[in-house]
Each structure stands twice: as C-alpha cells, then as structure tokens.
Amino acid sequence: MKLAESSHREIAMRRLDDVSRRLLDQSGPIDFRFARSEAERDAVFKLRNRVVSERGWGASERPLDGREHDEYDFDALHAVGTRDGVPMATSRLIFPRPGRLLPTEEVFDLIVHPAGEVVDVGRLIVAREVDPPHHAVFWQLLALIWLELRDRGFCRVCGANTTSMIRLFESMGFEVKPLGSGREYWGALRIPIVMDVGASAGTIADRAAAYMSLE
C-alpha cells in the first residue's frame, strides 16, 4: 500500500473510531459492553436460543438446554446490549489463533486471507422488541465491536450472512466480498463474506453519523 493510501486509510479509521465512541455515548435504554462473567454469557446464550427459535433458525443444531452455543463460544468475546440488565442484542467475536480454523472457515471449507488478520464476527442478533429501532441498536452494536477490533489491531472481519444482512451491511457503507457460494447454516441460506472495514471506514462513518444524527 502506498504511503498516501495508508495515510488516507488511517485518517478514515480514526474518524470511524470517533463516530463509534459518540454512538456509544448517546443516551438511551440499551447499555453496550462485553460479557464479563459466566452468568452474563449464559444470558447471551439464552437470548440467542430464544431468537433462533422465534425465527426458525438452527432448530436441528440448537442444544436442548435452552441455550444456543457451540464449541467456539467459550473462548469468544461476546458483545451484548442490555436493557434493565436483560440482553437485547449480541454478537460474538472469534479471534484468529494458530492451528484453529475460524467458524466461517470450518463451515464453508475455506481459508480467509490474510491469514491471522481476520476476526470472525457472527451470531449478530437484535431482539425484535427493542426500542429504539433495530438499526440504531445495530449501529451501536457494530460500534462496540469496531472499537474492540481497533484496540486489538484488527480491521478485517468475516462471517456467514443471509442476503438480507449483506444488503444491510452494504447500505451502511461496508464493502462486502463474498468468499464462495451459500449453504444452509444456522437455519438459513448463508453466504461466507469478508469485509475490510478500513477500506470503507470513511463511508461507514459518514452513514453512521447521518443515521444517528451526530452531525
């Protein structure tokens, strides 16, 4: 990458950093952070179980203990938005680790490049009953995730998403790159994707600020 391009990219990412902090500073009924205890993670798994049941996702894959989880969850970082202490939104972050495939790699039989530089962001959920509207909460959830990625030196993410979710990401300014054809996963036809958030950070920041009336 040329020096000028690198500088432009870093400026755009810093702007996204700033917008993300402002999104999370907005007062509202949803409090965003990362789960810090086993009880909080358990509440996340229960929320996921309820939502996938409501939407008909993953019925054959879901454990029978009232919690939606798999082997990746127990060393994942779980983002959560709570209202009065009750989880209303969540996502999980799986960081690359030598000798272990990311969930998207394992499910779709592929390798995401650059190896070791991509974080798997999945299980994105916003409960239908949240207020303010879903998209505002979704913006704030993504803001929390972005700031954590930046703190850890990452700017690329992958995941398995429905076509409707991909369209939503694109409308928010993300440049989505499909990694292969879709297949049935977590109860729906999902497509493996990778997003270099740094490459479109300026556009994402502009659209987030406009949507949330920050400017």
Short mmCIF file of C-alpha atoms in Angstrom, two decimals:
data_model
loop_
_atom_site.label_atom_id
_atom_site.label_comp_id
_atom_site.label_asym_id
_atom_site.label_seq_id
_atom_site.Cartn_x
_atom_site.Cartn_y
_atom_site.Cartn_z
CA MET A 1 0.00 0.00 0.00
CA LYS A 2 1.36 3.43 -0.94
CA LEU A 3 2.12 5.91 1.84
CA ALA A 4 -0.63 8.32 0.73
CA GLU A 5 -3.20 5.50 0.63
CA SER A 6 -2.08 4.28 4.04
CA SER A 7 -2.42 7.76 5.49
CA HIS A 8 -5.89 8.23 3.99
CA ARG A 9 -6.98 4.86 5.35
CA GLU A 10 -5.74 5.66 8.86
CA ILE A 11 -7.49 9.04 8.85
CA ALA A 12 -10.75 7.36 7.80
CA MET A 13 -10.40 4.71 10.52
CA ARG A 14 -9.77 7.38 13.14
CA ARG A 15 -12.93 9.14 12.04
CA LEU A 16 -14.82 5.86 12.41
CA ASP A 17 -13.27 5.49 15.87
CA ASP A 18 -14.61 8.91 16.82
CA VAL A 19 -18.08 8.29 15.40
CA SER A 20 -18.21 4.90 17.14
CA ARG A 21 -17.41 6.44 20.52
CA ARG A 22 -20.07 9.07 20.01
CA LEU A 23 -22.61 6.41 19.06
CA LEU A 24 -21.93 4.58 22.30
CA ASP A 25 -22.02 7.81 24.32
CA GLN A 26 -25.57 8.57 23.17
CA SER A 27 -28.02 8.20 26.00
CA GLY A 28 -30.64 5.51 25.54
CA PRO A 29 -32.21 2.44 27.10
CA ILE A 30 -29.62 -0.01 25.76
CA ASP A 31 -26.26 -0.34 27.54
CA PHE A 32 -23.46 -1.85 25.43
CA ARG A 33 -20.42 -3.74 26.69
CA PHE A 34 -18.78 -7.16 26.61
CA ALA A 35 -19.96 -10.02 28.79
CA ARG A 36 -17.72 -10.27 31.82
CA SER A 37 -18.97 -13.30 33.70
CA GLU A 38 -20.29 -16.80 33.17
CA ALA A 39 -23.76 -15.59 34.16
CA GLU A 40 -23.67 -12.86 31.51
CA ARG A 41 -22.53 -15.29 28.83
CA ASP A 42 -25.29 -17.66 29.90
CA ALA A 43 -27.83 -14.85 29.44
CA VAL A 44 -26.44 -14.26 25.94
CA PHE A 45 -26.87 -17.95 25.06
CA LYS A 46 -30.47 -17.84 26.30
CA LEU A 47 -31.20 -14.76 24.17
CA ARG A 48 -29.74 -16.50 21.13
CA ASN A 49 -31.81 -19.59 21.82
CA ARG A 50 -34.99 -17.54 22.05
CA VAL A 51 -34.32 -15.58 18.87
CA VAL A 52 -33.33 -18.57 16.74
CA SER A 53 -36.44 -20.36 17.97
CA GLU A 54 -38.66 -17.40 17.08
CA ARG A 55 -37.14 -17.11 13.63
CA GLY A 56 -36.88 -20.82 12.89
CA TRP A 57 -33.08 -20.83 12.69
CA GLY A 58 -30.93 -23.78 13.59
CA ALA A 59 -33.68 -25.93 15.09
CA SER A 60 -31.71 -29.13 14.44
CA GLU A 61 -28.43 -27.61 15.67
CA ARG A 62 -29.69 -26.00 18.88
CA PRO A 63 -28.78 -27.70 22.18
CA LEU A 64 -31.64 -28.93 24.35
CA ASP A 65 -30.64 -26.93 27.44
CA GLY A 66 -32.34 -23.68 26.43
CA ARG A 67 -29.05 -22.11 25.39
CA GLU A 68 -27.71 -21.65 21.85
CA HIS A 69 -23.97 -22.26 21.90
CA ASP A 70 -21.18 -24.25 20.29
CA GLU A 71 -17.54 -25.10 20.90
CA TYR A 72 -16.36 -21.67 19.75
CA ASP A 73 -18.35 -19.76 22.34
CA PHE A 74 -16.31 -20.48 25.39
CA ASP A 75 -13.21 -18.55 24.35
CA ALA A 76 -15.12 -15.98 22.30
CA LEU A 77 -15.69 -12.36 23.21
CA HIS A 78 -19.42 -11.70 23.49
CA ALA A 79 -20.73 -8.21 22.77
CA VAL A 80 -24.04 -7.53 24.47
CA GLY A 81 -26.56 -4.73 24.66
CA THR A 82 -28.78 -4.87 27.75
CA ARG A 83 -31.95 -3.08 28.82
CA ASP A 84 -32.54 -3.10 32.57
CA GLY A 85 -29.95 -5.87 32.77
CA VAL A 86 -31.68 -8.07 30.18
CA PRO A 87 -29.78 -8.83 26.92
CA MET A 88 -31.46 -7.35 23.85
CA ALA A 89 -28.62 -7.52 21.31
CA THR A 90 -25.47 -9.58 20.93
CA SER A 91 -22.67 -10.77 18.70
CA ARG A 92 -19.58 -12.88 19.22
CA LEU A 93 -16.01 -12.23 18.16
CA ILE A 94 -13.69 -15.16 17.42
CA PHE A 95 -10.09 -14.03 17.10
CA PRO A 96 -7.61 -15.91 14.90
CA ARG A 97 -5.48 -18.48 16.67
CA PRO A 98 -2.68 -20.60 15.20
CA GLY A 99 -3.82 -24.12 14.39
CA ARG A 100 -7.54 -23.39 14.60
CA LEU A 101 -9.98 -22.55 11.83
CA LEU A 102 -12.42 -19.70 12.26
CA PRO A 103 -16.11 -20.78 12.29
CA THR A 104 -16.66 -19.42 8.77
CA GLU A 105 -13.61 -21.30 7.52
CA GLU A 106 -14.70 -24.55 9.11
CA VAL A 107 -18.32 -24.41 7.94
CA PHE A 108 -17.56 -23.36 4.35
CA ASP A 109 -14.31 -25.29 3.84
CA LEU A 110 -12.16 -22.27 3.01
CA ILE A 111 -9.32 -20.13 4.30
CA VAL A 112 -9.87 -16.42 4.86
CA HIS A 113 -6.97 -14.19 3.89
CA PRO A 114 -4.87 -12.52 5.11
CA ALA A 115 -4.44 -15.45 7.48
CA GLY A 116 -4.23 -14.38 11.10
CA GLU A 117 -5.57 -10.88 10.38
CA VAL A 118 -9.31 -11.52 10.18
CA VAL A 119 -11.78 -11.76 13.08
CA ASP A 120 -14.89 -13.90 12.75
CA VAL A 121 -17.92 -11.80 13.76
CA GLY A 122 -21.09 -13.84 13.96
CA ARG A 123 -24.29 -14.59 15.87
CA LEU A 124 -25.41 -10.99 15.21
CA ILE A 125 -28.78 -10.58 16.91
CA VAL A 126 -31.07 -7.71 17.81
CA ALA A 127 -34.29 -8.76 19.54
CA ARG A 128 -37.44 -7.66 17.74
CA GLU A 129 -38.87 -5.90 20.79
CA VAL A 130 -36.04 -3.38 21.23
CA ASP A 131 -36.79 0.33 21.26
CA PRO A 132 -35.17 2.50 19.76
CA PRO A 133 -35.45 0.95 16.27
CA HIS A 134 -33.35 -2.05 15.28
CA HIS A 135 -30.96 -0.17 13.02
CA ALA A 136 -29.96 2.31 15.72
CA VAL A 137 -29.17 -0.54 18.10
CA PHE A 138 -27.36 -2.40 15.33
CA TRP A 139 -25.18 0.65 14.62
CA GLN A 140 -24.25 0.85 18.30
CA LEU A 141 -23.51 -2.87 18.48
CA LEU A 142 -21.18 -2.57 15.49
CA ALA A 143 -19.55 0.49 17.06
CA LEU A 144 -18.69 -1.52 20.17
CA ILE A 145 -17.25 -4.30 18.01
CA TRP A 146 -15.20 -1.90 15.88
CA LEU A 147 -13.56 -0.20 18.85
CA GLU A 148 -12.58 -3.58 20.30
CA LEU A 149 -11.11 -4.67 16.97
CA ARG A 150 -9.09 -1.45 16.77
CA ASP A 151 -7.80 -1.87 20.32
CA ARG A 152 -6.51 -5.32 19.32
CA GLY A 153 -5.03 -4.21 15.99
CA PHE A 154 -7.62 -5.69 13.62
CA CYS A 155 -9.68 -4.09 10.85
CA ARG A 156 -10.96 -7.07 8.83
CA VAL A 157 -13.89 -9.32 9.67
CA CYS A 158 -15.54 -12.37 8.18
CA GLY A 159 -18.81 -14.13 8.75
CA ALA A 160 -21.69 -16.11 7.28
CA ASN A 161 -24.67 -13.93 6.42
CA THR A 162 -28.03 -14.04 4.69
CA THR A 163 -28.54 -11.96 1.55
CA SER A 164 -30.73 -9.55 3.53
CA MET A 165 -27.97 -8.99 6.08
CA ILE A 166 -25.44 -8.47 3.30
CA ARG A 167 -27.70 -5.83 1.76
CA LEU A 168 -27.94 -4.13 5.15
CA PHE A 169 -24.15 -4.07 5.51
CA GLU A 170 -23.82 -2.59 2.04
CA SER A 171 -26.42 0.08 2.80
CA MET A 172 -24.35 1.01 5.87
CA GLY A 173 -21.28 1.56 3.67
CA PHE A 174 -19.41 -1.72 4.10
CA GLU A 175 -17.66 -3.23 1.10
CA VAL A 176 -18.70 -6.88 1.19
CA LYS A 177 -16.64 -9.53 -0.60
CA PRO A 178 -18.29 -12.96 -0.96
CA LEU A 179 -15.91 -15.86 -0.41
CA GLY A 180 -17.98 -18.60 -2.02
CA SER A 181 -21.45 -19.87 -2.65
CA GLY A 182 -24.08 -20.04 0.06
CA ARG A 183 -25.11 -23.09 2.01
CA GLU A 184 -27.52 -23.97 4.77
CA TYR A 185 -26.05 -22.86 8.09
CA TRP A 186 -27.66 -21.84 11.36
CA GLY A 187 -31.10 -22.45 9.94
CA ALA A 188 -30.85 -20.31 6.80
CA LEU A 189 -29.03 -19.99 3.49
CA ARG A 190 -25.91 -18.00 4.37
CA ILE A 191 -23.01 -16.73 2.28
CA PRO A 192 -19.42 -16.52 3.56
CA ILE A 193 -18.08 -12.97 3.35
CA VAL A 194 -15.09 -10.88 4.33
CA MET A 195 -15.08 -7.12 4.92
CA ASP A 196 -12.04 -4.89 5.13
CA VAL A 197 -13.62 -2.25 7.33
CA GLY A 198 -10.60 0.00 6.99
CA ALA A 199 -11.12 0.24 3.23
CA SER A 200 -14.58 1.77 3.64
CA ALA A 201 -14.23 3.36 7.08
CA GLY A 202 -14.91 6.88 5.82
CA THR A 203 -18.17 5.92 4.12
CA ILE A 204 -19.31 3.90 7.13
CA ALA A 205 -18.54 6.81 9.47
CA ASP A 206 -20.49 9.24 7.27
CA ARG A 207 -23.56 6.99 7.08
CA ALA A 208 -23.49 6.17 10.79
CA ALA A 209 -23.25 9.85 11.70
CA ALA A 210 -26.09 10.73 9.33
CA TYR A 211 -28.35 7.91 10.53
CA MET A 212 -27.78 8.70 14.20
CA SER A 213 -27.94 12.50 13.64
CA LEU A 214 -24.48 13.08 15.07
CA GLU A 215 -23.73 15.97 12.70
#
